[in-house]
């Protein structure tokens, strides 16, 4: 997967950033299919095949693991980046909703995964630039 974040931007958390990007890559594998499925949804229920659900749950697992790393203090951190953690928690929750196929705003939830992932990475980079505080 092509990274839109320089891995050196958050060197202390390179492992967590890698997990975010792995989660994003898994999500991107099914995003187009999700959009197609959302167009034919009936009463807030989107039909997903098992492979799509599995890919979404894989993405959720990766993002959740990254969130746990960002919210656990390590040597070199002055403070834990709470905003990054909140953004990743939101992504994890959205991925769970998408995997369930049940949402009255499914198409918006698809877009919000991207928004919150981007926010998490931006906030992590700013936190790193400020000396991990």
CSV table of C-alpha atoms in Angstrom, one decimal:
chain,number,residue,atom,x,y,z
A,1,UNK,CA,0.0,0.0,0.0
A,2,UNK,CA,1.2,3.5,-0.7
A,3,UNK,CA,1.6,5.5,2.4
A,4,UNK,CA,0.5,9.1,2.5
A,5,UNK,CA,2.4,9.6,5.8
A,6,UNK,CA,6.1,9.8,5.9
A,7,UNK,CA,7.1,6.9,8.3
A,8,UNK,CA,9.6,9.3,9.9
A,9,UNK,CA,6.9,11.8,10.8
A,10,UNK,CA,6.1,9.9,14.1
A,11,UNK,CA,9.3,7.8,14.6
A,12,UNK,CA,8.5,6.8,18.2
A,13,UNK,CA,5.2,5.3,17.0
A,14,UNK,CA,6.3,3.8,13.7
A,15,UNK,CA,4.8,0.4,14.6
A,16,UNK,CA,1.4,2.0,15.4
A,17,UNK,CA,1.5,4.1,12.2
A,18,UNK,CA,2.3,1.0,10.2
A,19,UNK,CA,-0.8,-0.7,11.8
A,20,UNK,CA,-3.0,2.3,10.8
A,21,UNK,CA,-1.7,2.0,7.3
A,22,UNK,CA,-2.3,-1.8,7.2
A,23,UNK,CA,-5.9,-1.2,8.5
A,24,UNK,CA,-6.4,1.5,5.8
A,25,UNK,CA,-5.1,-0.9,3.1
A,26,UNK,CA,-7.5,-3.6,4.2
A,27,UNK,CA,-10.4,-1.0,4.2
A,28,UNK,CA,-9.4,0.2,0.7
A,29,UNK,CA,-9.7,-3.3,-0.6
A,30,UNK,CA,-13.4,-3.3,0.0
A,31,UNK,CA,-14.4,0.4,-0.1
A,32,UNK,CA,-15.6,0.4,-3.7
A,33,UNK,CA,-17.8,-2.7,-3.0
A,34,UNK,CA,-19.1,-1.0,0.1
A,35,UNK,CA,-20.2,2.0,-1.9
A,36,UNK,CA,-21.9,-0.2,-4.4
A,37,UNK,CA,-23.7,-2.2,-1.7
A,38,UNK,CA,-24.7,1.1,0.0
A,39,UNK,CA,-26.5,2.2,-3.1
A,40,UNK,CA,-28.8,-0.9,-3.0
A,41,UNK,CA,-29.4,-0.8,0.7
A,42,UNK,CA,-32.9,-1.3,2.0
A,43,UNK,CA,-34.1,0.2,5.2
A,44,UNK,CA,-30.6,0.9,6.5
A,45,UNK,CA,-29.5,-2.7,5.9
A,46,UNK,CA,-26.6,-3.2,3.5
A,47,UNK,CA,-25.9,-6.7,2.2
A,48,UNK,CA,-22.2,-7.7,2.6
A,49,UNK,CA,-20.6,-10.9,1.7
A,50,UNK,CA,-18.4,-12.7,4.3
A,51,UNK,CA,-15.2,-11.7,2.6
A,52,UNK,CA,-16.1,-8.0,2.9
A,53,UNK,CA,-17.0,-8.4,6.5
A,54,UNK,CA,-13.8,-10.2,7.2
A,55,UNK,CA,-11.7,-7.4,5.5
A,56,UNK,CA,-13.6,-4.8,7.6
A,57,UNK,CA,-12.9,-6.7,10.8
A,58,UNK,CA,-9.3,-7.1,9.8
A,59,UNK,CA,-9.1,-3.3,9.3
A,60,UNK,CA,-10.8,-2.8,12.7
A,61,UNK,CA,-8.3,-5.1,14.4
A,62,UNK,CA,-5.4,-3.2,13.0
A,63,UNK,CA,-6.8,0.3,13.9
A,64,UNK,CA,-7.7,-0.9,17.4
A,65,UNK,CA,-4.2,-2.2,17.9
A,66,UNK,CA,-2.8,1.1,16.8
A,67,UNK,CA,-5.2,3.0,19.1
A,68,UNK,CA,-4.0,0.9,22.1
A,69,UNK,CA,-0.4,1.7,21.2
A,70,UNK,CA,-1.0,5.4,20.9
A,71,UNK,CA,-2.9,5.5,24.2
A,72,UNK,CA,-0.3,3.5,26.2
A,73,UNK,CA,2.6,5.7,27.5
A,74,UNK,CA,6.0,4.7,26.2
A,75,UNK,CA,9.5,5.9,27.0
A,76,UNK,CA,10.0,9.1,25.1
A,77,UNK,CA,6.4,10.3,25.4
A,78,UNK,CA,5.7,13.4,27.5
A,79,UNK,CA,1.9,12.8,27.2
A,80,UNK,CA,-0.3,10.3,25.4
A,81,UNK,CA,-1.9,11.8,22.2
A,82,UNK,CA,-5.5,11.6,23.4
A,83,UNK,CA,-6.9,13.2,20.2
A,84,UNK,CA,-5.2,10.6,18.0
A,85,UNK,CA,-6.6,7.9,20.3
A,86,UNK,CA,-10.1,9.3,20.0
A,87,UNK,CA,-9.9,9.5,16.2
A,88,UNK,CA,-8.7,5.9,16.0
A,89,UNK,CA,-11.5,4.8,18.4
A,90,UNK,CA,-14.0,6.4,16.1
A,91,UNK,CA,-12.5,4.7,13.1
A,92,UNK,CA,-12.7,1.4,14.9
A,93,UNK,CA,-16.3,1.9,15.8
A,94,UNK,CA,-17.2,3.0,12.2
A,95,UNK,CA,-15.5,-0.1,10.8
A,96,UNK,CA,-17.6,-2.2,13.2
A,97,UNK,CA,-20.8,-0.5,12.0
A,98,UNK,CA,-19.8,-1.0,8.4
A,99,UNK,CA,-19.1,-4.7,9.0
A,100,UNK,CA,-22.6,-5.1,10.6
A,101,UNK,CA,-24.2,-3.7,7.5
A,102,UNK,CA,-26.7,-1.7,9.7
A,103,UNK,CA,-26.6,2.0,9.5
A,104,UNK,CA,-29.1,4.6,8.3
A,105,UNK,CA,-26.2,6.7,7.1
A,106,UNK,CA,-24.0,3.9,5.7
A,107,UNK,CA,-22.6,6.0,2.8
A,108,UNK,CA,-21.6,8.8,5.2
A,109,UNK,CA,-20.0,6.3,7.5
A,110,UNK,CA,-17.8,5.1,4.5
A,111,UNK,CA,-16.6,8.7,4.1
A,112,UNK,CA,-16.1,9.3,7.8
A,113,UNK,CA,-13.6,6.4,8.0
A,114,UNK,CA,-11.3,8.4,5.7
A,115,UNK,CA,-11.9,11.7,7.6
A,116,UNK,CA,-11.1,10.2,11.0
A,117,UNK,CA,-8.1,8.2,9.7
A,118,UNK,CA,-6.7,11.4,8.2
A,119,UNK,CA,-7.3,13.3,11.4
A,120,UNK,CA,-5.6,10.7,13.5
A,121,UNK,CA,-2.5,10.8,11.3
A,122,UNK,CA,-2.3,14.6,11.3
A,123,UNK,CA,-2.8,14.9,15.0
A,124,UNK,CA,-0.1,12.2,15.6
A,125,UNK,CA,2.3,14.1,13.3
A,126,UNK,CA,1.7,17.3,15.2
A,127,UNK,CA,2.1,15.6,18.5
A,128,UNK,CA,5.5,14.2,17.3
A,129,UNK,CA,6.6,17.5,16.1
A,130,UNK,CA,5.9,19.0,19.5
A,131,UNK,CA,8.2,16.5,21.1
A,132,UNK,CA,5.5,13.9,22.0
A,133,UNK,CA,3.6,16.2,24.2
